[in-house]
Coordinates of C-alpha atoms in Angstrom, one line a residue:
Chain X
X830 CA 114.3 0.0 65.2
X831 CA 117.2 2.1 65.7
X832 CA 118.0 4.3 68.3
X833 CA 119.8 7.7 67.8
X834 CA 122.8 6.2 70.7
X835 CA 122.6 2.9 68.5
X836 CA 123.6 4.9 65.1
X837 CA 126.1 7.0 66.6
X838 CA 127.6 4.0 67.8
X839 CA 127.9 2.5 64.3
X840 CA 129.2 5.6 63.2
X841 CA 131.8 5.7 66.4
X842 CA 132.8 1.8 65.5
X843 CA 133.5 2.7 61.9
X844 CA 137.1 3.2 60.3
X845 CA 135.7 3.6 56.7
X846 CA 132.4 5.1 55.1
X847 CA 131.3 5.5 51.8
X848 CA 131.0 9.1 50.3
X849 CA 128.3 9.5 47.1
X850 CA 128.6 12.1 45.1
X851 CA 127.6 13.0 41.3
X852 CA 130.1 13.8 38.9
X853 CA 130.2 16.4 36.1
X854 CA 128.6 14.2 34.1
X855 CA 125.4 13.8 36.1
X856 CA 126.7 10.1 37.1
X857 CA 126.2 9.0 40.6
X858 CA 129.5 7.5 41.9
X859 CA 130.8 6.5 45.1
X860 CA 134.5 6.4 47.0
X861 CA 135.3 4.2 50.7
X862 CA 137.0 6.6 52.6
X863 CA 138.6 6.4 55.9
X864 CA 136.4 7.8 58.0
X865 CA 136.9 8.7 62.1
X866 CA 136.2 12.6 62.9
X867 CA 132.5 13.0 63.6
X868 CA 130.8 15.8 65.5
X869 CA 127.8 13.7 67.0
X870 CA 126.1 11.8 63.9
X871 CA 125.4 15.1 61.6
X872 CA 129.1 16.4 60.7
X873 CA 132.4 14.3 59.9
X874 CA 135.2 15.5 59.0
X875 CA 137.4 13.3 55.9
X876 CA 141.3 14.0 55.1
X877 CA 141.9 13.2 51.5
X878 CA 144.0 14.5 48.0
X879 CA 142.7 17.9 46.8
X880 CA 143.4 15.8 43.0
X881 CA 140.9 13.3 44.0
X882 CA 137.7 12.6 41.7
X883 CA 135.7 13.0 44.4
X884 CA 137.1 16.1 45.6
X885 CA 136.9 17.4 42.2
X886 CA 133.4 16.4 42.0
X887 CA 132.4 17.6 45.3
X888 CA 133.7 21.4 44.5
X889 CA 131.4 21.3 40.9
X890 CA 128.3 19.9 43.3
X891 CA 128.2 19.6 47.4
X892 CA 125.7 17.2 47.3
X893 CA 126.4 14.3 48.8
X894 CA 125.7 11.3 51.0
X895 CA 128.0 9.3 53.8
X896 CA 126.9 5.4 54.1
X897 CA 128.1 4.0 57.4
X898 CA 127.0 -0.4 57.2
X899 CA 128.0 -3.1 59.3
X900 CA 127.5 -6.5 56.9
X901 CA 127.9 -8.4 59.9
X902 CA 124.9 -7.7 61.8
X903 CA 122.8 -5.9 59.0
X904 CA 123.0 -2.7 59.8
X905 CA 123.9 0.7 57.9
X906 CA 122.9 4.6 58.0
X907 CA 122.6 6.7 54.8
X908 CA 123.1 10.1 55.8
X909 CA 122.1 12.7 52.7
X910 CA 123.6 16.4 53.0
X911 CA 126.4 18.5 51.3
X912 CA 130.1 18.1 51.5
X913 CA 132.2 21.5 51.7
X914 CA 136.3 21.3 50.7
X915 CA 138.2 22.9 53.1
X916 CA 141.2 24.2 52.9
X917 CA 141.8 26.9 55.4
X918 CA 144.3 26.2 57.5
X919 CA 142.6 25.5 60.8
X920 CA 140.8 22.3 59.4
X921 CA 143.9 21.1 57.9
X922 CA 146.3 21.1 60.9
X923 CA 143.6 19.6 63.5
X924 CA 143.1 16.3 61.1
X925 CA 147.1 16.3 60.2
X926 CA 148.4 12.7 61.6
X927 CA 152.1 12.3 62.1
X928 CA 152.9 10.2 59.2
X929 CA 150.8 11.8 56.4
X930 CA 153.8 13.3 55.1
X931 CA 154.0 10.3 52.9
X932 CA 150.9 10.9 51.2
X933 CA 151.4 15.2 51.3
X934 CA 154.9 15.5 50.4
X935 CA 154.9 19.4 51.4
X936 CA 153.3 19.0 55.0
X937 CA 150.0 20.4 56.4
X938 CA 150.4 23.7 53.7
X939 CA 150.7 20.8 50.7
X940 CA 147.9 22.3 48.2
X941 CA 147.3 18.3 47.8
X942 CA 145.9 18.0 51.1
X943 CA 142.5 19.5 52.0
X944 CA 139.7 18.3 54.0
X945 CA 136.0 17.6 53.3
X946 CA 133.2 18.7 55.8
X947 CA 130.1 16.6 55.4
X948 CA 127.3 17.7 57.3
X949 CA 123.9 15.5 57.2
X950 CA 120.8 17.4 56.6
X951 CA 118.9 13.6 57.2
X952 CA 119.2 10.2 57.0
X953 CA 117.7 6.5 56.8
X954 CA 118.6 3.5 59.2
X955 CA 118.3 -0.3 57.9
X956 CA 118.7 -3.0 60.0
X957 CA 117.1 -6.4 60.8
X958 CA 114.3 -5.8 62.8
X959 CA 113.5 -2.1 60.9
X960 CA 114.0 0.8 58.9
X961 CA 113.3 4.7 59.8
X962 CA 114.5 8.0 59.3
X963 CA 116.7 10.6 61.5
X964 CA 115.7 13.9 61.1
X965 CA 117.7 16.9 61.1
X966 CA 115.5 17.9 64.0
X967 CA 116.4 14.6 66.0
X968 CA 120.4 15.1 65.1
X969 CA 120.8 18.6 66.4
X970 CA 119.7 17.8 69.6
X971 CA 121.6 15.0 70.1
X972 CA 124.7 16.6 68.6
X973 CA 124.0 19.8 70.8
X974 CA 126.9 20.4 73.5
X975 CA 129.6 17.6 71.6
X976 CA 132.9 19.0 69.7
X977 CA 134.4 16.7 67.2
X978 CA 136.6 14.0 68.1
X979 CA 138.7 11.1 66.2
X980 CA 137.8 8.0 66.8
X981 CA 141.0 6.6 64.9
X982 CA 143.5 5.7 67.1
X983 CA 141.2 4.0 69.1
X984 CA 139.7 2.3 66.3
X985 CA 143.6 1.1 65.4
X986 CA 144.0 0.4 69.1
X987 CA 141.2 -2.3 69.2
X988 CA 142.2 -3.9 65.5
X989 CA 145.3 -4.6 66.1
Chain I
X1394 CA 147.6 -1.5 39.0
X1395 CA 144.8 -3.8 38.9
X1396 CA 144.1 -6.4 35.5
X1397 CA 140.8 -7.2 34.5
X1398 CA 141.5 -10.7 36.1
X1399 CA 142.1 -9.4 39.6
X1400 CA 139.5 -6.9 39.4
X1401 CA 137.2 -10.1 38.2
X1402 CA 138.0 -12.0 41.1
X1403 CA 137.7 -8.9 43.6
X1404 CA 134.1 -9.2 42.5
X1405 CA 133.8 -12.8 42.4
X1406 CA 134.8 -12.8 46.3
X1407 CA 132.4 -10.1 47.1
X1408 CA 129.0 -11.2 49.3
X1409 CA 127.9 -7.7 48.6
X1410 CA 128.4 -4.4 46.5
X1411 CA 127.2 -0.4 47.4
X1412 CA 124.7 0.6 44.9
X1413 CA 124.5 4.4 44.6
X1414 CA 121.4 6.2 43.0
X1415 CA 119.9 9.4 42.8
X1416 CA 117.0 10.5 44.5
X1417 CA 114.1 11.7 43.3
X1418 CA 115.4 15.1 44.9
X1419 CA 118.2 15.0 42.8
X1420 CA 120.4 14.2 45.9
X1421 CA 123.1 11.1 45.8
X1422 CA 121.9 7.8 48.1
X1423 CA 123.9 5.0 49.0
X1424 CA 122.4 1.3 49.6
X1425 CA 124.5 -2.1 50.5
X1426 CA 122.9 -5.3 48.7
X1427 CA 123.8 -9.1 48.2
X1428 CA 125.2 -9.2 44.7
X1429 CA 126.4 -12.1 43.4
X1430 CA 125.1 -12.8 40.5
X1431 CA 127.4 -11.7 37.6
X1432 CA 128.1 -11.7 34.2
X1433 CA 131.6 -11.8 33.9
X1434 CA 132.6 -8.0 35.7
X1435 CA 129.8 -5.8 33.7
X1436 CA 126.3 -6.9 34.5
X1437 CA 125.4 -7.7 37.8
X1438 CA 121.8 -9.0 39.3
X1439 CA 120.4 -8.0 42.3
X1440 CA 117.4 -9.5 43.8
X1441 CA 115.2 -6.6 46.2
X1442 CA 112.1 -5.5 47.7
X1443 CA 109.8 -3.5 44.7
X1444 CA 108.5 -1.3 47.4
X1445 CA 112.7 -0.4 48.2
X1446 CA 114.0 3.3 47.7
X1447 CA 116.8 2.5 45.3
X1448 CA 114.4 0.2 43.6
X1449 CA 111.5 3.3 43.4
X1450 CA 114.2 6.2 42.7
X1451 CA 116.0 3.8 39.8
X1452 CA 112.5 3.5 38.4
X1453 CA 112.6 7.2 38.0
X1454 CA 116.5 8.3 36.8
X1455 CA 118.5 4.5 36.3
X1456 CA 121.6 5.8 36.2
X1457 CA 123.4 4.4 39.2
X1458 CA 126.9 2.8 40.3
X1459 CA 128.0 -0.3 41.4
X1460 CA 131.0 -0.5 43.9
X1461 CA 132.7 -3.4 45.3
X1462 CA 135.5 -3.0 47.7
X1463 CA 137.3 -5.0 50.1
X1464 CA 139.4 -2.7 52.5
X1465 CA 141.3 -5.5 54.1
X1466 CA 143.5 -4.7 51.1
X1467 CA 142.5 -1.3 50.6
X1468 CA 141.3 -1.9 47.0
X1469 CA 137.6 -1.1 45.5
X1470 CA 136.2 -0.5 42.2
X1471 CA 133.5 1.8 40.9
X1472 CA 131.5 1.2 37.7
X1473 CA 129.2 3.6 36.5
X1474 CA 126.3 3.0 34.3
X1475 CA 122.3 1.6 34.1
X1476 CA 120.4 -0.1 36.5
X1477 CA 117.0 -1.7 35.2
X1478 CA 114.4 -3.2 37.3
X1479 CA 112.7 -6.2 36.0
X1480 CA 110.0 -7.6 36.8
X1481 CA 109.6 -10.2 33.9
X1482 CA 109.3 -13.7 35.2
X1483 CA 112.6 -14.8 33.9
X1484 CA 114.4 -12.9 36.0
X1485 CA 112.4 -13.5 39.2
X1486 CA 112.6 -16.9 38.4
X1487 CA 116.5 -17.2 37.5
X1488 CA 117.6 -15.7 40.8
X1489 CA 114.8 -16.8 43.0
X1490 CA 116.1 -18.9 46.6
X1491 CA 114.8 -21.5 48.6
X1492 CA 114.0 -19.7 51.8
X1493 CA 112.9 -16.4 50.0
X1494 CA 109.1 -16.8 50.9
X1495 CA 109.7 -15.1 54.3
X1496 CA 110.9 -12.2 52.4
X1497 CA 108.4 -12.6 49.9
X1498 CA 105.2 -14.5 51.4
X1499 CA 103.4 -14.4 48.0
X1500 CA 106.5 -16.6 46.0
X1501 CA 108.1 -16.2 42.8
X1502 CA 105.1 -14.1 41.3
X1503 CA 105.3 -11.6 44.7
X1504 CA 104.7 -8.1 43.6
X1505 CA 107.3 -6.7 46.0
X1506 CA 109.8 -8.9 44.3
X1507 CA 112.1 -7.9 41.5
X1508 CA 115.9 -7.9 40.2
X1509 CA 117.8 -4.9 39.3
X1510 CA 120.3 -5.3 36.2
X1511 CA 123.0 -3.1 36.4
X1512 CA 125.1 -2.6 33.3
X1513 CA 128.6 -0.8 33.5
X1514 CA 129.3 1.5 30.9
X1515 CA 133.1 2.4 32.9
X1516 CA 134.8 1.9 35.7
X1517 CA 137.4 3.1 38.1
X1518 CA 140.0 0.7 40.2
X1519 CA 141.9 1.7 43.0
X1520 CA 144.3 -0.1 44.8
X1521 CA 147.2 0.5 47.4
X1522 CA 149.6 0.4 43.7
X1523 CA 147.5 2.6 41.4
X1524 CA 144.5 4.2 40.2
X1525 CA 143.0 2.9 36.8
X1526 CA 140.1 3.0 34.6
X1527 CA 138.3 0.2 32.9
X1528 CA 136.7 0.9 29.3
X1529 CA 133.3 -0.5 28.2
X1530 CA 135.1 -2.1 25.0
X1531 CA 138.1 -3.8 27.8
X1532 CA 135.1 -5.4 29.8
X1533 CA 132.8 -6.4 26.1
X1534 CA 136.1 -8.2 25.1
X1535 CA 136.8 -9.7 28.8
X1536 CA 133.0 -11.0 29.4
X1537 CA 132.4 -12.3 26.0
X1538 CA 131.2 -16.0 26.1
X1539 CA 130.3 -15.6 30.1
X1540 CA 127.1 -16.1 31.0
X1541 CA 125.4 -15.3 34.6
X1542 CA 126.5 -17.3 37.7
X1543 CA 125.4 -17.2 41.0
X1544 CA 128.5 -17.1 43.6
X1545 CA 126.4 -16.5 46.8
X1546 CA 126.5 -20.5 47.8
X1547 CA 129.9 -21.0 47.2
X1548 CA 130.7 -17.9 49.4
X1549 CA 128.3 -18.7 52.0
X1550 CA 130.5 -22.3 52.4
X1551 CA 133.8 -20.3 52.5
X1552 CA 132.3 -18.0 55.5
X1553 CA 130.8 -20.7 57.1

């Protein structure tokens, strides 16, 4: 079985997770996104194109999950919750990366930028030897006391 | 942009796909399973556990996604559409593996054994050149005449 450390390890070793979300037409559907500001294992933060399908999606209906997996040793986390759009200023500079221009021609103000806040409400842990829940109960507790924090230039760091 | 053909192989190469479902909540869910059985790129087999929660939520509301992605190369598609379960021997019997009796001790007839056919009815590409969609009628045309293969030993040489 998993332990609470163990699954915010996964999440912490992750670059990518996949987002679900149901479109307008009632469809489930899902999108890999990069994936390396977390707050603990309940919130993540994801930098992405306001134009997006999922962003579109995701303003119609917040509900949402966030699937962190490692294939190679059988393990993943399904987290279910809502996932808010931001666009207020303060979320978009502290996830702006030097670089991002390319994608955000405009800069950090570029109404094609914006920022999704997904924040688990619980979840469900698979691996080889078991499979339990997290409770929201379980993640605010652990989560109590941390601030969020990018794992991506480590993440780079060790890949390269 | 992505042809058929590349999207076709993308799948092809894949040990695994994301299925996404939704809950009997009405809340999104994400699961990572072998699939590689296939029908050209727009039916798809997956062999599971009956007593699953993709397998009991897709019994309720079968609309579900498919999503195969390899991020090396930053490209992934999405196809939306039905997932049935089946349970007729057929099936069981078509995709059933030496070796599966520790998963299911009862065999081939095991009640906690079944095979989920997902069938696309669209899908969505993206790749570091381009976003696309694929049409129903694109994929009839492209997977007339195919019939269901199994890639998962030939994969499981080129990993070895």
């Amino acid at each position: 079985m998993m332990t609470i450390e163990e699954i915010n390890k996964l999440i912490a070793d992750s670059m990518f997770a996949d987002i679900g979300f149901i479109d307008a037409n009632g469809s489930p559907s899902i999108r890999r996104v990069f994936c390396t500001w977390h707050k603990g294992v309940g919130k993540h933060l994801i930098s992405t194109n306001t134009s997006s399908m999922h962003v579109q999606a995701l303003l119609l209906n917040p509900s949402a999950c966030l699937y962190f997996e490692n294939s190679q040793v059988f393990e993943g986390v399904c987290f279910q919750g809502k996932a808010i759009v931001h666009f207020e200023k303060e979320y978009k500079e502290k996830c702006w990366k030097e670089g991002d221009e390319q994608y955000y021609p405009k800069g950090v103000t570029d109404d094609n930028y914006c920022i999704i806040e997904f924040t688990a409400e619980n979840g469900r842990y698979y691996r080889y030897d078991g499979i339990g829940n997290i409770t929201k109960q379980e993640m605010d507790i652990f989560d109590q006391n941390t601030e969020y924090v990018d794992n991506y230039d480590r993440l780079a760091d060790e890949n390269m």
